CSV table of C-alpha atoms in Angstrom, one decimal:
chain,number,residue,atom,x,y,z
A,1,MET,CA,104.1,144.2,132.0
A,2,LYS,CA,103.5,146.1,128.8
A,3,LEU,CA,106.5,144.4,127.2
A,4,LEU,CA,105.3,141.0,128.3
A,5,GLU,CA,101.9,141.6,126.8
A,6,ILE,CA,103.5,142.6,123.5
A,7,SER,CA,105.7,139.5,123.6
A,8,TRP,CA,102.6,137.3,124.2
A,9,GLY,CA,100.8,139.1,121.5
A,10,LYS,CA,103.6,138.4,119.0
A,11,ALA,CA,103.8,134.8,120.1
A,12,LEU,CA,100.1,134.2,119.7
A,13,GLY,CA,100.2,136.0,116.3
A,14,PHE,CA,103.1,133.8,115.2
A,15,PHE,CA,101.3,130.6,116.2
A,16,ALA,CA,98.1,131.7,114.5
A,17,VAL,CA,100.0,132.3,111.3
A,18,LEU,CA,101.8,129.0,111.7
A,19,LEU,CA,98.5,127.1,112.2
A,20,ALA,CA,97.0,128.8,109.2
A,21,VAL,CA,100.0,127.8,107.0
A,22,ILE,CA,99.8,124.2,108.3
A,23,ALA,CA,96.1,124.0,107.6
A,24,ALA,CA,96.6,125.4,104.1
A,25,VAL,CA,99.3,122.8,103.4
A,26,LEU,CA,97.1,120.0,104.7
A,27,GLN,CA,94.2,121.2,102.7
A,28,HIS,CA,96.4,121.2,99.6
A,29,LEU,CA,97.6,117.7,100.3
A,30,GLU,CA,94.0,116.6,100.8
A,31,ASN,CA,92.8,118.0,97.5
A,32,CYS,CA,95.8,118.0,95.2
A,33,GLU,CA,95.3,114.4,93.9
A,34,GLU,CA,92.3,113.8,91.6
A,35,THR,CA,91.4,110.1,91.5
A,36,ILE,CA,89.1,108.0,89.3
A,37,TYR,CA,87.6,106.6,92.5
A,38,THR,CA,86.3,109.9,93.9
A,39,ARG,CA,82.9,109.2,92.3
A,40,MET,CA,82.6,105.5,92.3
A,41,THR,CA,80.4,104.3,89.5
A,42,HIS,CA,81.1,100.6,89.7
A,43,ASP,CA,78.5,98.3,91.3
A,44,LEU,CA,80.8,96.4,93.6
A,45,LYS,CA,78.1,94.0,94.6
A,46,THR,CA,77.4,92.9,91.0
A,47,LEU,CA,81.2,92.8,90.3
A,48,ALA,CA,81.7,90.5,93.3
A,49,GLU,CA,78.9,88.2,92.3
A,50,ASP,CA,80.4,87.9,88.8
A,51,PHE,CA,83.9,87.4,90.3
A,52,ARG,CA,82.7,84.5,92.5
A,53,GLN,CA,81.4,82.7,89.4
A,54,LYS,CA,84.9,82.5,88.0
A,55,ASN,CA,86.2,80.2,90.8
A,56,LYS,CA,89.4,82.1,91.1
A,57,SER,CA,92.1,81.3,93.7
A,58,CYS,CA,94.5,83.7,95.5
A,59,PHE,CA,97.5,83.6,97.8
A,60,ILE,CA,98.5,86.1,100.5
A,61,LEU,CA,102.1,86.8,101.5
A,62,GLY,CA,102.4,88.4,105.0
A,63,ALA,CA,99.1,87.3,106.4
A,64,SER,CA,100.6,87.5,110.0
A,65,GLY,CA,101.2,91.2,109.6
A,66,GLU,CA,98.7,94.0,110.3
A,67,THR,CA,97.7,94.6,106.7
A,68,GLY,CA,97.8,90.9,105.8
A,69,LYS,CA,95.4,90.0,108.7
A,70,GLU,CA,92.9,92.7,107.7
A,71,LEU,CA,93.1,91.7,104.1
A,72,LEU,CA,92.6,88.0,104.9
A,73,LYS,CA,89.5,88.9,107.0
A,74,GLU,CA,88.1,91.0,104.2
A,75,ILE,CA,88.6,88.3,101.6
A,76,VAL,CA,87.1,85.6,103.8
A,77,GLU,CA,84.1,87.7,104.7
A,78,ARG,CA,83.3,88.4,101.1
A,79,LYS,CA,83.8,84.8,99.9
A,80,LEU,CA,85.4,85.9,96.7
A,81,PHE,CA,87.8,83.1,96.1
A,82,SER,CA,87.3,79.3,95.8
A,83,LYS,CA,90.7,78.8,97.3
A,84,ILE,CA,92.8,81.0,99.6
A,85,THR,CA,96.5,80.1,100.3
A,86,LEU,CA,98.6,81.7,103.0
A,87,ILE,CA,102.3,81.6,102.3
A,88,GLY,CA,104.5,82.4,105.3
A,89,ARG,CA,107.3,81.4,107.5
A,90,ARG,CA,105.0,79.8,110.1
A,91,GLN,CA,101.6,78.2,110.6
A,92,LEU,CA,98.9,80.5,111.8
A,93,THR,CA,96.1,79.6,114.1
A,94,PHE,CA,92.5,80.7,113.8
A,95,GLU,CA,89.5,80.2,116.2
A,96,ASP,CA,86.8,81.3,113.8
A,97,LYS,CA,85.4,78.4,111.6
A,98,ALA,CA,85.2,80.8,108.7
A,99,PHE,CA,89.0,80.3,108.3
A,100,GLU,CA,89.0,76.5,108.5
A,101,ASN,CA,89.3,75.9,104.8
A,102,LEU,CA,92.4,78.0,104.3
A,103,VAL,CA,95.4,76.4,102.8
A,104,GLN,CA,98.7,77.2,104.6
A,105,GLU,CA,102.1,76.7,103.1
A,106,VAL,CA,105.1,77.2,105.4
A,107,VAL,CA,108.3,78.3,103.5
A,108,ASP,CA,111.8,79.3,104.1
A,109,PHE,CA,112.2,82.7,102.5
A,110,GLU,CA,115.9,82.2,102.3
A,111,LYS,CA,115.3,79.2,100.0
A,112,LEU,CA,112.2,80.2,98.0
A,113,ASP,CA,113.3,78.4,94.9
A,114,ASP,CA,112.7,75.1,96.8
A,115,TYR,CA,109.1,76.1,97.2
A,116,ALA,CA,108.2,77.0,93.6
A,117,ALA,CA,105.3,74.6,93.7
A,118,VAL,CA,103.6,76.6,96.5
A,119,PHE,CA,103.2,79.5,94.1
A,120,GLN,CA,101.6,77.5,91.3
A,121,GLY,CA,97.9,77.7,90.3
A,122,HIS,CA,96.9,81.0,91.7
A,123,ASP,CA,95.0,83.7,89.7
A,124,VAL,CA,95.6,86.6,92.1
A,125,GLY,CA,98.5,87.3,94.5
A,126,TYR,CA,98.6,89.8,97.4
A,127,CYS,CA,101.9,90.7,98.9
A,128,CYS,CA,101.9,92.4,102.3
A,129,LEU,CA,105.4,91.3,103.3
A,130,GLY,CA,107.5,93.9,105.2
A,131,THR,CA,109.6,94.6,108.2
A,132,THR,CA,111.6,97.6,109.5
A,133,LYS,CA,115.2,98.7,109.7
A,134,ALA,CA,114.9,98.9,113.5
A,135,LYS,CA,113.7,95.3,113.7
A,136,ALA,CA,115.8,93.6,111.1
A,137,GLY,CA,118.7,96.0,110.5
A,138,ALA,CA,119.4,97.6,107.1
A,139,ASP,CA,120.5,94.4,105.4
A,140,GLY,CA,117.6,92.4,106.9
A,141,PHE,CA,115.1,95.1,105.8
A,142,ILE,CA,116.4,95.0,102.2
A,143,ARG,CA,116.3,91.2,102.2
A,144,VAL,CA,112.7,91.1,103.3
A,145,ASP,CA,111.2,94.1,101.6
A,146,HIS,CA,113.1,93.7,98.4
A,147,ASP,CA,114.6,90.2,97.9
A,148,TYR,CA,111.8,88.1,99.4
A,149,VAL,CA,109.1,90.2,97.7
A,150,LEU,CA,110.8,90.1,94.3
A,151,LYS,CA,111.6,86.4,94.4
A,152,SER,CA,108.0,85.7,95.4
A,153,ALA,CA,106.7,87.8,92.5
A,154,GLU,CA,109.0,85.9,90.1
A,155,LEU,CA,107.7,82.5,91.4
A,156,ALA,CA,104.1,83.7,91.3
A,157,LYS,CA,104.5,84.8,87.6
A,158,ALA,CA,106.1,81.5,86.7
A,159,GLY,CA,103.2,79.7,88.5
A,160,GLY,CA,100.5,81.4,86.5
A,161,CYS,CA,99.5,84.3,88.6
A,162,SER,CA,97.9,87.0,86.4
A,163,HIS,CA,97.2,89.8,88.9
A,164,PHE,CA,99.9,90.7,91.5
A,165,ASN,CA,99.0,93.2,94.2
A,166,LEU,CA,101.8,94.9,96.1
A,167,GLU,CA,101.5,96.9,99.3
A,168,SER,CA,104.2,99.6,99.0
A,169,SER,CA,104.4,103.1,100.6
A,170,LYS,CA,103.6,106.7,100.0
A,171,GLY,CA,106.7,108.3,98.6
A,172,ALA,CA,108.2,105.1,97.3
A,173,ASP,CA,111.0,106.1,94.9
A,174,LYS,CA,114.1,104.1,93.9
A,175,THR,CA,116.1,107.3,93.7
A,176,SER,CA,115.2,108.4,97.2
A,177,GLY,CA,117.9,109.2,99.8
A,178,PHE,CA,115.8,107.4,102.5
A,179,LEU,CA,116.4,103.7,102.6
A,180,TYR,CA,112.8,102.7,103.3
A,181,LEU,CA,111.4,104.7,100.4
A,182,LYS,CA,114.3,103.7,98.1
A,183,VAL,CA,113.8,100.0,98.7
A,184,LYS,CA,110.0,100.2,98.3
A,185,GLY,CA,110.5,102.1,95.0
A,186,GLN,CA,113.2,99.7,93.8
A,187,VAL,CA,111.1,96.6,94.3
A,188,GLU,CA,108.2,98.2,92.4
A,189,ALA,CA,110.5,98.9,89.5
A,190,ASP,CA,112.0,95.4,89.6
A,191,ILE,CA,108.6,93.6,89.6
A,192,GLU,CA,107.2,95.6,86.7
A,193,PRO,CA,109.3,93.9,84.0
A,194,LEU,CA,108.1,90.5,85.1
A,195,GLY,CA,105.1,91.2,82.9
A,196,PHE,CA,102.0,90.3,85.0
A,197,GLU,CA,98.8,90.8,83.1
A,198,ARG,CA,98.0,93.3,85.9
A,199,PHE,CA,100.3,94.7,88.5
A,200,SER,CA,98.6,96.9,91.2
A,201,ILE,CA,100.8,99.0,93.5
A,202,TYR,CA,99.3,100.5,96.6
A,203,ARG,CA,101.1,103.4,98.3
A,204,PRO,CA,99.4,104.2,101.6
A,205,ALA,CA,100.5,106.9,103.9
A,206,VAL,CA,100.9,106.3,107.6
A,207,LEU,CA,98.7,103.4,108.6
A,208,MET,CA,96.2,104.1,111.4
A,209,VAL,CA,96.3,100.8,113.3
A,210,ASP,CA,97.2,99.6,116.8
A,211,ARG,CA,100.1,97.2,116.0
A,212,GLN,CA,100.8,94.3,118.3
A,213,GLU,CA,104.6,94.9,117.8
A,214,SER,CA,106.2,98.0,119.1
A,215,ARG,CA,107.1,100.7,116.5
A,216,PRO,CA,107.7,103.8,118.6
A,217,THR,CA,108.0,106.2,115.6
A,218,GLU,CA,104.9,105.0,114.0
A,219,TRP,CA,103.0,105.0,117.3
A,220,PHE,CA,104.0,108.7,117.9
A,221,ALA,CA,103.0,109.5,114.3
A,222,ARG,CA,99.6,108.0,114.8
A,223,LYS,CA,99.0,109.9,118.0
A,224,VAL,CA,99.9,113.2,116.3
A,225,LEU,CA,98.0,112.4,113.1
A,226,GLY,CA,94.9,111.0,114.8
A,227,PRO,CA,93.3,114.4,115.3
A,228,ILE,CA,94.5,115.7,111.9
A,229,SER,CA,93.0,112.7,110.1
A,230,SER,CA,89.5,113.5,111.3
A,231,MET,CA,89.7,116.8,109.3
A,232,PHE,CA,92.1,115.8,106.6
A,233,PRO,CA,91.7,112.0,106.2
A,234,THR,CA,94.0,111.5,103.2
A,235,ALA,CA,96.7,114.2,103.7
A,236,MET,CA,99.1,112.2,105.8
A,237,SER,CA,97.5,108.9,107.0
A,238,ILE,CA,94.9,106.3,106.3
A,239,PRO,CA,93.0,103.6,108.3
A,240,ILE,CA,94.3,100.2,107.6
A,241,GLN,CA,90.8,98.9,106.8
A,242,SER,CA,90.6,101.4,104.0
A,243,VAL,CA,93.7,99.9,102.5
A,244,THR,CA,92.5,96.3,102.6
A,245,ARG,CA,89.0,97.2,101.3
A,246,ALA,CA,90.6,99.1,98.4
A,247,MET,CA,92.8,96.1,97.6
A,248,VAL,CA,89.9,93.8,97.4
A,249,ALA,CA,87.6,96.2,95.6
A,250,ASN,CA,90.3,96.9,93.0
A,251,THR,CA,90.6,93.2,92.3
A,252,LEU,CA,87.0,93.2,91.3
A,253,ILE,CA,87.2,96.3,89.0
A,254,PRO,CA,88.1,95.5,85.4
A,255,ALA,CA,91.7,96.4,84.7
A,256,GLY,CA,92.6,99.7,83.1
A,257,GLU,CA,96.3,100.1,82.9
A,258,LYS,CA,98.5,97.0,83.0
A,259,VAL,CA,100.6,98.6,85.7
A,260,GLU,CA,98.6,100.8,88.1
A,261,ILE,CA,99.7,102.9,91.1
A,262,LEU,CA,97.1,103.8,93.7
A,263,GLU,CA,98.3,106.7,95.8
A,264,ASN,CA,96.9,107.4,99.3
A,265,LYS,CA,93.9,109.4,98.2
A,266,ALA,CA,92.9,106.8,95.5
A,267,ILE,CA,93.2,104.0,98.1
A,268,TYR,CA,91.0,106.0,100.5
A,269,ASP,CA,88.4,106.8,97.9
A,270,LEU,CA,88.2,103.2,96.7
A,271,GLY,CA,88.2,101.9,100.2
A,272,LYS,CA,85.1,103.9,101.2
A,273,ASP,CA,82.7,101.7,99.2
A,274,PRO,CA,83.0,98.1,100.6
A,275,GLU,CA,80.6,95.5,99.4
A,276,LYS,CA,78.9,94.3,102.6
């Protein structure tokens, strides 16, 4: 009995130390990144009013996906653009009358050069295209997340788009040994030389969202990270609404760098102050 008590005591002590280490790591991840958005000084309401006066147009790639749907909703609610074009492989249906003035262009992503006209005449572009290796296979994943995205960016630049917004991923790195992160980093690097007046890259961590499609790994991660995110909201995850609010808010803020990368904490900080 005494040996059992000692064993339990050691086990409890080990887990206590382990939890303390995990908490310290999460605290470090939460606070290690300083961002210019931590103390937001921009008046987003005034910026939005000024932006509307410019009668700008935008397109959204990937509006049928989770981020794209939330982004479209955010843009429509704020009435920022005089024209909104959805570019995708199929026509989308909307019940809300707020979406009735959308322009929809159906394209074949395997033959995007044939649809160059679709990309002409837009001031701002948002790219939320993406799939998974599990769904499309390695080659299919590369084709969608790299080839389709890069070709769309090329056509957008040729069509006059000045501000291109790309949803990427935390940890994106073209030298990564992980295919997902390598492809995300490579497409970032390949778009940069196109020379947009402004190129904004968003690198969110695990998106907290209930997807319609089944992604078991992501589902498990959300279940594990859910409780953690309440205490450490930017360490390992982010609500999808924060991402889309940040993308829209960043569009309103005057450009700083020509190429800007917003990591997870910057996205979270910027996404906390929506103009409603």
